[in-house]
XYZ file of C-alpha atoms in Angstrom:
112
model
C -11.104 -3.498 -8.343
C -11.000 -6.897 -5.936
C -8.874 -6.729 -3.301
C -6.551 -9.327 -4.389
C -5.904 -7.435 -7.695
C -5.172 -4.322 -5.139
C -2.352 -5.958 -3.604
C -1.026 -7.637 -6.706
C -0.729 -3.314 -7.976
C 1.002 -3.110 -4.570
C 3.217 -5.904 -5.022
C 4.462 -4.960 -8.239
C 4.529 -1.055 -7.921
C 5.579 -0.687 -4.768
C 7.070 -3.570 -3.306
C 8.946 -4.376 -6.728
C 7.741 -7.555 -7.167
C 6.786 -9.169 -10.463
C 3.601 -9.574 -11.833
C 2.193 -13.567 -13.201
C 2.082 -14.341 -16.792
C -0.646 -16.887 -16.432
C -3.147 -15.758 -13.726
C -4.332 -12.345 -12.852
C -3.931 -10.646 -9.528
C -1.228 -13.109 -8.636
C 2.431 -12.613 -8.643
C 5.392 -14.572 -9.969
C 8.258 -15.404 -7.500
C 10.582 -17.208 -10.141
C 9.008 -20.141 -11.413
C 6.338 -19.810 -8.577
C 3.276 -18.200 -9.141
C 0.941 -17.042 -6.198
C -1.201 -14.827 -4.579
C -0.091 -11.612 -3.079
C 0.111 -11.083 0.096
C -2.935 -8.952 1.710
C -1.349 -5.364 1.965
C -5.235 -3.824 1.809
C -6.742 -5.624 4.217
C -4.610 -6.715 6.841
C -2.702 -4.220 9.314
C 0.321 -6.028 10.198
C 1.524 -6.748 6.317
C 0.386 -3.131 5.223
C 3.348 -2.528 7.998
C 5.829 -4.050 5.275
C 4.890 -1.438 2.944
C 5.310 1.627 5.581
C 8.482 0.172 6.092
C 9.543 1.273 3.230
C 9.986 4.673 3.585
C 11.794 6.717 5.915
C 9.725 9.218 6.892
C 5.703 8.193 7.516
C 3.014 9.090 10.189
C -0.862 7.611 10.634
C -3.179 9.106 12.369
C -6.927 8.298 12.973
C -9.432 10.602 12.952
C -13.174 10.796 13.980
C -14.976 14.065 13.235
C -18.780 12.686 14.851
C -19.275 10.105 16.894
C -21.928 8.229 14.047
C -19.173 8.238 11.521
C -16.877 5.575 10.999
C -13.129 6.130 11.667
C -11.254 7.355 9.036
C -6.886 7.098 9.154
C -5.331 9.320 7.265
C -1.026 8.292 6.478
C 1.238 10.333 5.149
C 4.593 9.249 3.046
C 7.858 11.577 2.501
C 10.236 10.098 0.367
C 13.095 12.189 2.064
C 12.825 15.534 4.735
C 13.026 17.798 1.660
C 10.286 16.313 -0.098
C 6.816 17.064 -0.367
C 4.476 15.135 1.608
C 2.132 12.745 0.333
C -1.534 12.620 2.453
C -4.459 10.240 1.812
C -7.256 9.444 4.418
C -9.099 6.224 3.966
C -11.509 4.058 5.789
C -8.832 1.973 7.162
C -4.842 2.045 8.408
C -3.886 -0.156 5.994
C -5.706 1.302 3.284
C -4.614 4.732 3.856
C -0.628 2.667 4.227
C -1.145 1.078 0.271
C -2.611 4.317 -1.653
C -0.029 6.650 0.023
C 2.604 4.805 -0.875
C 0.878 3.733 -4.115
C 0.638 7.457 -5.148
C 3.976 8.145 -4.061
C 5.403 5.902 -7.309
C 2.673 6.819 -9.666
C 3.383 10.821 -8.805
C 7.281 10.871 -8.255
C 8.502 7.487 -9.544
C 9.656 6.542 -6.529
C 10.036 2.989 -6.627
C 11.670 0.837 -4.387
C 14.425 -1.254 -5.343
C 14.157 -4.661 -3.564
């Protein structure tokens, strides 16, 4: 899946945007079609996703000095819910994947 398609998936399923009818990997705002924000490649934009959840942790672990850093993001919908923990190569990927899994497994889409 291309980055734009992943970003559109986050925009639609997590952030509550509408999918473009005409252009694959784009979103629609009223009559305006545009690329989604770079949620999965830009950490600043990924924080917009993270801020939608009341409880979140993001950790960085490095098992061996020669291995690339790995990040782990954990979301809780509330204090009584089960955590959703997702490892990824980058922090923004971990945040976005955890948000998608939260929405898909718990049906917890976020209303705008």
